[in-house]
Amino acid sequence: MHMERTLAILKPDCVRKGLVGEVIRRIQEAGFVLRALRMQQLTREEAEGFYAVHKGRPFFDELTKFMSSGPCVPMVLEKENAVEDFRALIGATDPAEAAEGTIRHAFADNKGQNIVHGSDSVANGTIEAGYFFCERELVANGA
Ligand code: CMP
């Protein structure tokens, strides 16, 4: 059994819509274990740092403005095959393309405001988790 970690962020639209509880319920029901979680509002600079790989893309300004527009809920999730399984649980980036039963299909408005972020690879999961949480904040048993 190979445990993996992924970083998830419940985005400001998720918080604004009062969906934090419902989305965490779905995440836990799907077998993910919470290793770390907090609520925080990113500064514009922090959002730009987190999404630095997208710098230069046409949606970069919109994305970083949105991500710093209100509180979000970053969390580290652990599960076998966590990265791939979490992306399946949330669905495609564009909610219009997200499969039925996925979180984005159920709750997201558009490609930019799409409720939740998930790491796109195991390597990025580690890097992204480190952007938000230090080792001390990763609890041993969050089931
Ligand atoms: P996320 O998984 O957080 O990683 C990058 C984000 O950029 C992505 O989710 C989308 O919310 C956002 N994004 C990608 N493409 C577009 C787009 N064409 N317009 C606006 N936002 C986008």
PDB file of N, CA and C in Angstrom, residues 40-116:
ATOM      1  N   GLN A  40      -7.440  30.651   5.816  1.00  0.00           N
ATOM      2  CA  GLN A  40      -6.604  31.851   5.750  1.00  0.00           C
ATOM      3  C   GLN A  40      -6.913  32.623   4.475  1.00  0.00           C
ATOM      4  N   GLN A  41      -6.683  33.932   4.540  1.00  0.00           N
ATOM      5  CA  GLN A  41      -6.823  34.731   3.321  1.00  0.00           C
ATOM      6  C   GLN A  41      -5.441  35.004   2.754  1.00  0.00           C
ATOM      7  N   LEU A  42      -5.212  34.593   1.527  1.00  0.00           N
ATOM      8  CA  LEU A  42      -3.928  34.818   0.868  1.00  0.00           C
ATOM      9  C   LEU A  42      -3.800  36.277   0.475  1.00  0.00           C
ATOM     10  N   THR A  43      -2.590  36.820   0.592  1.00  0.00           N
ATOM     11  CA  THR A  43      -2.339  38.121  -0.023  1.00  0.00           C
ATOM     12  C   THR A  43      -2.202  37.887  -1.529  1.00  0.00           C
ATOM     13  N   ARG A  44      -2.280  38.975  -2.300  1.00  0.00           N
ATOM     14  CA  ARG A  44      -2.101  38.857  -3.751  1.00  0.00           C
ATOM     15  C   ARG A  44      -0.730  38.246  -4.061  1.00  0.00           C
ATOM     16  N   GLU A  45       0.279  38.670  -3.303  1.00  0.00           N
ATOM     17  CA  GLU A  45       1.651  38.178  -3.505  1.00  0.00           C
ATOM     18  C   GLU A  45       1.738  36.678  -3.212  1.00  0.00           C
ATOM     19  N   GLU A  46       1.060  36.243  -2.156  1.00  0.00           N
ATOM     20  CA  GLU A  46       1.078  34.809  -1.827  1.00  0.00           C
ATOM     21  C   GLU A  46       0.395  33.997  -2.917  1.00  0.00           C
ATOM     22  N   ALA A  47      -0.725  34.509  -3.437  1.00  0.00           N
ATOM     23  CA  ALA A  47      -1.424  33.811  -4.520  1.00  0.00           C
ATOM     24  C   ALA A  47      -0.533  33.753  -5.770  1.00  0.00           C
ATOM     25  N   GLU A  48       0.167  34.840  -6.052  1.00  0.00           N
ATOM     26  CA  GLU A  48       1.074  34.869  -7.213  1.00  0.00           C
ATOM     27  C   GLU A  48       2.219  33.874  -7.022  1.00  0.00           C
ATOM     28  N   GLY A  49       2.686  33.743  -5.792  1.00  0.00           N
ATOM     29  CA  GLY A  49       3.757  32.787  -5.504  1.00  0.00           C
ATOM     30  C   GLY A  49       3.286  31.356  -5.668  1.00  0.00           C
ATOM     31  N   PHE A  50       2.112  31.079  -5.146  1.00  0.00           N
ATOM     32  CA  PHE A  50       1.581  29.720  -5.236  1.00  0.00           C
ATOM     33  C   PHE A  50       1.360  29.308  -6.692  1.00  0.00           C
ATOM     34  N   TYR A  51       0.855  30.233  -7.500  1.00  0.00           N
ATOM     35  CA  TYR A  51       0.535  29.930  -8.902  1.00  0.00           C
ATOM     36  C   TYR A  51       1.624  30.413  -9.867  1.00  0.00           C
ATOM     37  N   ALA A  52       2.858  30.516  -9.359  1.00  0.00           N
ATOM     38  CA  ALA A  52       3.963  31.051 -10.182  1.00  0.00           C
ATOM     39  C   ALA A  52       4.124  30.322 -11.522  1.00  0.00           C
ATOM     40  N   VAL A  53       3.809  29.022 -11.559  1.00  0.00           N
ATOM     41  CA  VAL A  53       3.956  28.278 -12.832  1.00  0.00           C
ATOM     42  C   VAL A  53       3.027  28.830 -13.922  1.00  0.00           C
ATOM     43  N   HIS A  54       1.963  29.519 -13.510  1.00  0.00           N
ATOM     44  CA  HIS A  54       1.002  30.065 -14.491  1.00  0.00           C
ATOM     45  C   HIS A  54       1.292  31.521 -14.864  1.00  0.00           C
ATOM     46  N   LYS A  55       2.369  32.067 -14.320  1.00  0.00           N
ATOM     47  CA  LYS A  55       2.714  33.458 -14.620  1.00  0.00           C
ATOM     48  C   LYS A  55       2.870  33.622 -16.136  1.00  0.00           C
ATOM     49  N   GLY A  56       2.272  34.677 -16.668  1.00  0.00           N
ATOM     50  CA  GLY A  56       2.352  34.892 -18.115  1.00  0.00           C
ATOM     51  C   GLY A  56       1.136  34.365 -18.860  1.00  0.00           C
ATOM     52  N   ARG A  57       0.372  33.475 -18.212  1.00  0.00           N
ATOM     53  CA  ARG A  57      -0.865  32.989 -18.847  1.00  0.00           C
ATOM     54  C   ARG A  57      -1.911  34.103 -18.815  1.00  0.00           C
ATOM     55  N   PRO A  58      -2.832  34.115 -19.798  1.00  0.00           N
ATOM     56  CA  PRO A  58      -3.829  35.187 -19.844  1.00  0.00           C
ATOM     57  C   PRO A  58      -4.737  35.249 -18.616  1.00  0.00           C
ATOM     58  N   PHE A  59      -4.897  34.121 -17.922  1.00  0.00           N
ATOM     59  CA  PHE A  59      -5.805  34.111 -16.768  1.00  0.00           C
ATOM     60  C   PHE A  59      -5.094  34.361 -15.439  1.00  0.00           C
ATOM     61  N   PHE A  60      -3.788  34.639 -15.472  1.00  0.00           N
ATOM     62  CA  PHE A  60      -3.012  34.763 -14.228  1.00  0.00           C
ATOM     63  C   PHE A  60      -3.534  35.866 -13.302  1.00  0.00           C
ATOM     64  N   ASP A  61      -3.815  37.031 -13.858  1.00  0.00           N
ATOM     65  CA  ASP A  61      -4.291  38.150 -13.034  1.00  0.00           C
ATOM     66  C   ASP A  61      -5.634  37.836 -12.393  1.00  0.00           C
ATOM     67  N   GLU A  62      -6.539  37.324 -13.217  1.00  0.00           N
ATOM     68  CA  GLU A  62      -7.876  36.964 -12.731  1.00  0.00           C
ATOM     69  C   GLU A  62      -7.769  35.897 -11.636  1.00  0.00           C
ATOM     70  N   LEU A  63      -6.919  34.913 -11.877  1.00  0.00           N
ATOM     71  CA  LEU A  63      -6.750  33.807 -10.935  1.00  0.00           C
ATOM     72  C   LEU A  63      -6.202  34.283  -9.587  1.00  0.00           C
ATOM     73  N   THR A  64      -5.162  35.090  -9.601  1.00  0.00           N
ATOM     74  CA  THR A  64      -4.537  35.510  -8.343  1.00  0.00           C
ATOM     75  C   THR A  64      -5.409  36.539  -7.613  1.00  0.00           C
ATOM     76  N   LYS A  65      -6.148  37.349  -8.379  1.00  0.00           N
ATOM     77  CA  LYS A  65      -7.081  38.293  -7.757  1.00  0.00           C
ATOM     78  C   LYS A  65      -8.192  37.515  -7.046  1.00  0.00           C
ATOM     79  N   PHE A  66      -8.734  36.532  -7.730  1.00  0.00           N
ATOM     80  CA  PHE A  66      -9.795  35.704  -7.141  1.00  0.00           C
ATOM     81  C   PHE A  66      -9.298  34.939  -5.924  1.00  0.00           C
ATOM     82  N   MET A  67      -8.137  34.332  -6.037  1.00  0.00           N
ATOM     83  CA  MET A  67      -7.639  33.499  -4.931  1.00  0.00           C
ATOM     84  C   MET A  67      -7.293  34.311  -3.687  1.00  0.00           C
ATOM     85  N   SER A  68      -7.089  35.623  -3.876  1.00  0.00           N
ATOM     86  CA  SER A  68      -6.804  36.463  -2.712  1.00  0.00           C
ATOM     87  C   SER A  68      -8.021  37.305  -2.307  1.00  0.00           C
ATOM     88  N   SER A  69      -9.183  37.002  -2.893  1.00  0.00           N
ATOM     89  CA  SER A  69     -10.371  37.839  -2.684  1.00  0.00           C
ATOM     90  C   SER A  69     -11.123  37.537  -1.393  1.00  0.00           C
ATOM     91  N   GLY A  70     -10.770  36.464  -0.720  1.00  0.00           N
ATOM     92  CA  GLY A  70     -11.449  36.089   0.514  1.00  0.00           C
ATOM     93  C   GLY A  70     -10.743  34.890   1.105  1.00  0.00           C
ATOM     94  N   PRO A  71     -11.183  34.449   2.271  1.00  0.00           N
ATOM     95  CA  PRO A  71     -10.518  33.305   2.895  1.00  0.00           C
ATOM     96  C   PRO A  71     -10.649  32.026   2.070  1.00  0.00           C
ATOM     97  N   CYS A  72      -9.626  31.192   2.158  1.00  0.00           N
ATOM     98  CA  CYS A  72      -9.667  29.875   1.537  1.00  0.00           C
ATOM     99  C   CYS A  72      -9.263  28.848   2.602  1.00  0.00           C
ATOM    100  N   VAL A  73      -9.381  27.584   2.266  1.00  0.00           N
ATOM    101  CA  VAL A  73      -9.072  26.527   3.233  1.00  0.00           C
ATOM    102  C   VAL A  73      -8.097  25.532   2.603  1.00  0.00           C
ATOM    103  N   PRO A  74      -6.795  25.763   2.788  1.00  0.00           N
ATOM    104  CA  PRO A  74      -5.820  24.787   2.321  1.00  0.00           C
ATOM    105  C   PRO A  74      -5.797  23.578   3.243  1.00  0.00           C
ATOM    106  N   MET A  75      -5.567  22.407   2.664  1.00  0.00           N
ATOM    107  CA  MET A  75      -5.471  21.194   3.488  1.00  0.00           C
ATOM    108  C   MET A  75      -4.577  20.168   2.830  1.00  0.00           C
ATOM    109  N   VAL A  76      -3.906  19.387   3.649  1.00  0.00           N
ATOM    110  CA  VAL A  76      -3.110  18.274   3.140  1.00  0.00           C
ATOM    111  C   VAL A  76      -3.927  17.004   3.345  1.00  0.00           C
ATOM    112  N   LEU A  77      -4.094  16.251   2.264  1.00  0.00           N
ATOM    113  CA  LEU A  77      -4.900  15.034   2.291  1.00  0.00           C
ATOM    114  C   LEU A  77      -4.012  13.829   2.009  1.00  0.00           C
ATOM    115  N   GLU A  78      -4.299  12.741   2.679  1.00  0.00           N
ATOM    116  CA  GLU A  78      -3.510  11.525   2.477  1.00  0.00           C
ATOM    117  C   GLU A  78      -4.423  10.354   2.131  1.00  0.00           C
ATOM    118  N   LYS A  79      -3.945   9.552   1.199  1.00  0.00           N
ATOM    119  CA  LYS A  79      -4.719   8.384   0.752  1.00  0.00           C
ATOM    120  C   LYS A  79      -3.821   7.617  -0.213  1.00  0.00           C
ATOM    121  N   GLU A  80      -4.091   6.368  -0.388  1.00  0.00           N
ATOM    122  CA  GLU A  80      -3.443   5.645  -1.465  1.00  0.00           C
ATOM    123  C   GLU A  80      -3.822   6.340  -2.777  1.00  0.00           C
ATOM    124  N   ASN A  81      -2.884   6.580  -3.647  1.00  0.00           N
ATOM    125  CA  ASN A  81      -3.179   7.202  -4.958  1.00  0.00           C
ATOM    126  C   ASN A  81      -3.894   8.557  -4.839  1.00  0.00           C
ATOM    127  N   ALA A  82      -3.518   9.325  -3.806  1.00  0.00           N
ATOM    128  CA  ALA A  82      -4.260  10.550  -3.469  1.00  0.00           C
ATOM    129  C   ALA A  82      -4.363  11.563  -4.612  1.00  0.00           C
ATOM    130  N   VAL A  83      -3.269  11.791  -5.335  1.00  0.00           N
ATOM    131  CA  VAL A  83      -3.266  12.852  -6.353  1.00  0.00           C
ATOM    132  C   VAL A  83      -4.304  12.550  -7.442  1.00  0.00           C
ATOM    133  N   GLU A  84      -4.213  11.367  -8.000  1.00  0.00           N
ATOM    134  CA  GLU A  84      -5.130  10.984  -9.085  1.00  0.00           C
ATOM    135  C   GLU A  84      -6.566  10.852  -8.573  1.00  0.00           C
ATOM    136  N   ASP A  85      -6.724  10.224  -7.420  1.00  0.00           N
ATOM    137  CA  ASP A  85      -8.078  10.013  -6.882  1.00  0.00           C
ATOM    138  C   ASP A  85      -8.745  11.341  -6.526  1.00  0.00           C
ATOM    139  N   PHE A  86      -7.951  12.308  -6.034  1.00  0.00           N
ATOM    140  CA  PHE A  86      -8.557  13.591  -5.683  1.00  0.00           C
ATOM    141  C   PHE A  86      -8.993  14.338  -6.941  1.00  0.00           C
ATOM    142  N   ARG A  87      -8.181  14.247  -7.993  1.00  0.00           N
ATOM    143  CA  ARG A  87      -8.559  14.911  -9.240  1.00  0.00           C
ATOM    144  C   ARG A  87      -9.828  14.284  -9.836  1.00  0.00           C
ATOM    145  N   ALA A  88      -9.984  12.980  -9.639  1.00  0.00           N
ATOM    146  CA  ALA A  88     -11.210  12.314 -10.099  1.00  0.00           C
ATOM    147  C   ALA A  88     -12.414  12.782  -9.272  1.00  0.00           C
ATOM    148  N   LEU A  89     -12.201  12.950  -7.979  1.00  0.00           N
ATOM    149  CA  LEU A  89     -13.291  13.374  -7.091  1.00  0.00           C
ATOM    150  C   LEU A  89     -13.765  14.797  -7.411  1.00  0.00           C
ATOM    151  N   ILE A  90     -12.828  15.676  -7.772  1.00  0.00           N
ATOM    152  CA  ILE A  90     -13.223  17.076  -8.025  1.00  0.00           C
ATOM    153  C   ILE A  90     -13.693  17.303  -9.456  1.00  0.00           C
ATOM    154  N   GLY A  91     -13.203  16.531 -10.410  1.00  0.00           N
ATOM    155  CA  GLY A  91     -13.635  16.674 -11.800  1.00  0.00           C
ATOM    156  C   GLY A  91     -12.786  17.671 -12.578  1.00  0.00           C
ATOM    157  N   ALA A  92     -13.086  17.820 -13.861  1.00  0.00           N
ATOM    158  CA  ALA A  92     -12.297  18.675 -14.756  1.00  0.00           C
ATOM    159  C   ALA A  92     -12.284  20.128 -14.294  1.00  0.00           C
ATOM    160  N   THR A  93     -11.210  20.843 -14.667  1.00  0.00           N
ATOM    161  CA  THR A  93     -11.047  22.269 -14.306  1.00  0.00           C
ATOM    162  C   THR A  93     -12.280  23.083 -14.684  1.00  0.00           C
ATOM    163  N   ASP A  94     -12.758  22.853 -15.898  1.00  0.00           N
ATOM    164  CA  ASP A  94     -13.966  23.547 -16.371  1.00  0.00           C
ATOM    165  C   ASP A  94     -15.189  22.746 -15.928  1.00  0.00           C
ATOM    166  N   PRO A  95     -16.011  23.334 -15.052  1.00  0.00           N
ATOM    167  CA  PRO A  95     -17.164  22.566 -14.534  1.00  0.00           C
ATOM    168  C   PRO A  95     -18.106  22.074 -15.636  1.00  0.00           C
ATOM    169  N   ALA A  96     -18.104  22.769 -16.782  1.00  0.00           N
ATOM    170  CA  ALA A  96     -18.948  22.328 -17.905  1.00  0.00           C
ATOM    171  C   ALA A  96     -18.473  20.972 -18.439  1.00  0.00           C
ATOM    172  N   GLU A  97     -17.206  20.650 -18.164  1.00  0.00           N
ATOM    173  CA  GLU A  97     -16.641  19.372 -18.629  1.00  0.00           C
ATOM    174  C   GLU A  97     -16.498  18.364 -17.492  1.00  0.00           C
ATOM    175  N   ALA A  98     -16.827  18.778 -16.289  1.00  0.00           N
ATOM    176  CA  ALA A  98     -16.655  17.893 -15.125  1.00  0.00           C
ATOM    177  C   ALA A  98     -17.751  16.826 -15.102  1.00  0.00           C
ATOM    178  N   ALA A  99     -17.341  15.602 -14.826  1.00  0.00           N
ATOM    179  CA  ALA A  99     -18.281  14.478 -14.812  1.00  0.00           C
ATOM    180  C   ALA A  99     -19.330  14.640 -13.711  1.00  0.00           C
ATOM    181  N   GLU A 100     -20.487  14.058 -13.964  1.00  0.00           N
ATOM    182  CA  GLU A 100     -21.550  14.064 -12.961  1.00  0.00           C
ATOM    183  C   GLU A 100     -21.047  13.349 -11.696  1.00  0.00           C
ATOM    184  N   GLY A 101     -21.423  13.861 -10.555  1.00  0.00           N
ATOM    185  CA  GLY A 101     -20.984  13.246  -9.303  1.00  0.00           C
ATOM    186  C   GLY A 101     -19.717  13.879  -8.748  1.00  0.00           C
ATOM    187  N   THR A 102     -19.047  14.697  -9.553  1.00  0.00           N
ATOM    188  CA  THR A 102     -17.830  15.357  -9.060  1.00  0.00           C
ATOM    189  C   THR A 102     -18.185  16.656  -8.332  1.00  0.00           C
ATOM    190  N   ILE A 103     -17.244  17.117  -7.523  1.00  0.00           N
ATOM    191  CA  ILE A 103     -17.466  18.325  -6.716  1.00  0.00           C
ATOM    192  C   ILE A 103     -17.641  19.551  -7.614  1.00  0.00           C
ATOM    193  N   ARG A 104     -16.811  19.668  -8.621  1.00  0.00           N
ATOM    194  CA  ARG A 104     -16.943  20.832  -9.502  1.00  0.00           C
ATOM    195  C   ARG A 104     -18.225  20.787 -10.315  1.00  0.00           C
ATOM    196  N   HIS A 105     -18.640  19.611 -10.743  1.00  0.00           N
ATOM    197  CA  HIS A 105     -19.909  19.501 -11.475  1.00  0.00           C
ATOM    198  C   HIS A 105     -21.056  19.977 -10.599  1.00  0.00           C
ATOM    199  N   ALA A 106     -20.993  19.624  -9.334  1.00  0.00           N
ATOM    200  CA  ALA A 106     -22.083  19.967  -8.415  1.00  0.00           C
ATOM    201  C   ALA A 106     -22.094  21.456  -8.046  1.00  0.00           C
ATOM    202  N   PHE A 107     -20.902  22.059  -7.864  1.00  0.00           N
ATOM    203  CA  PHE A 107     -20.873  23.367  -7.202  1.00  0.00           C
ATOM    204  C   PHE A 107     -20.169  24.508  -7.938  1.00  0.00           C
ATOM    205  N   ALA A 108     -19.340  24.198  -8.949  1.00  0.00           N
ATOM    206  CA  ALA A 108     -18.508  25.260  -9.539  1.00  0.00           C
ATOM    207  C   ALA A 108     -19.261  26.070 -10.586  1.00  0.00           C
ATOM    208  N   ASP A 109     -18.924  27.367 -10.662  1.00  0.00           N
ATOM    209  CA  ASP A 109     -19.574  28.269 -11.623  1.00  0.00           C
ATOM    210  C   ASP A 109     -18.862  28.292 -12.966  1.00  0.00           C
ATOM    211  N   ASN A 110     -17.545  28.326 -12.941  1.00  0.00           N
ATOM    212  CA  ASN A 110     -16.774  28.408 -14.188  1.00  0.00           C
ATOM    213  C   ASN A 110     -15.324  27.972 -13.934  1.00  0.00           C
ATOM    214  N   LYS A 111     -14.540  28.014 -15.018  1.00  0.00           N
ATOM    215  CA  LYS A 111     -13.158  27.557 -14.972  1.00  0.00           C
ATOM    216  C   LYS A 111     -12.317  28.276 -13.924  1.00  0.00           C
ATOM    217  N   GLY A 112     -12.585  29.539 -13.725  1.00  0.00           N
ATOM    218  CA  GLY A 112     -11.808  30.321 -12.768  1.00  0.00           C
ATOM    219  C   GLY A 112     -12.289  30.084 -11.350  1.00  0.00           C
ATOM    220  N   GLN A 113     -13.599  30.161 -11.170  1.00  0.00           N
ATOM    221  CA  GLN A 113     -14.187  29.992  -9.841  1.00  0.00           C
ATOM    222  C   GLN A 113     -14.711  28.559  -9.777  1.00  0.00           C
ATOM    223  N   ASN A 114     -13.797  27.657  -9.461  1.00  0.00           N
ATOM    224  CA  ASN A 114     -14.148  26.239  -9.559  1.00  0.00           C
ATOM    225  C   ASN A 114     -14.010  25.484  -8.237  1.00  0.00           C
ATOM    226  N   ILE A 115     -14.272  26.214  -7.141  1.00  0.00           N
ATOM    227  CA  ILE A 115     -14.494  25.612  -5.806  1.00  0.00           C
ATOM    228  C   ILE A 115     -13.258  25.029  -5.133  1.00  0.00           C
ATOM    229  N   VAL A 116     -12.450  24.298  -5.888  1.00  0.00           N
ATOM    230  CA  VAL A 116     -11.374  23.566  -5.217  1.00  0.00           C
ATOM    231  C   VAL A 116     -10.170  23.384  -6.128  1.00  0.00           C
TER     232      VAL A 116
END
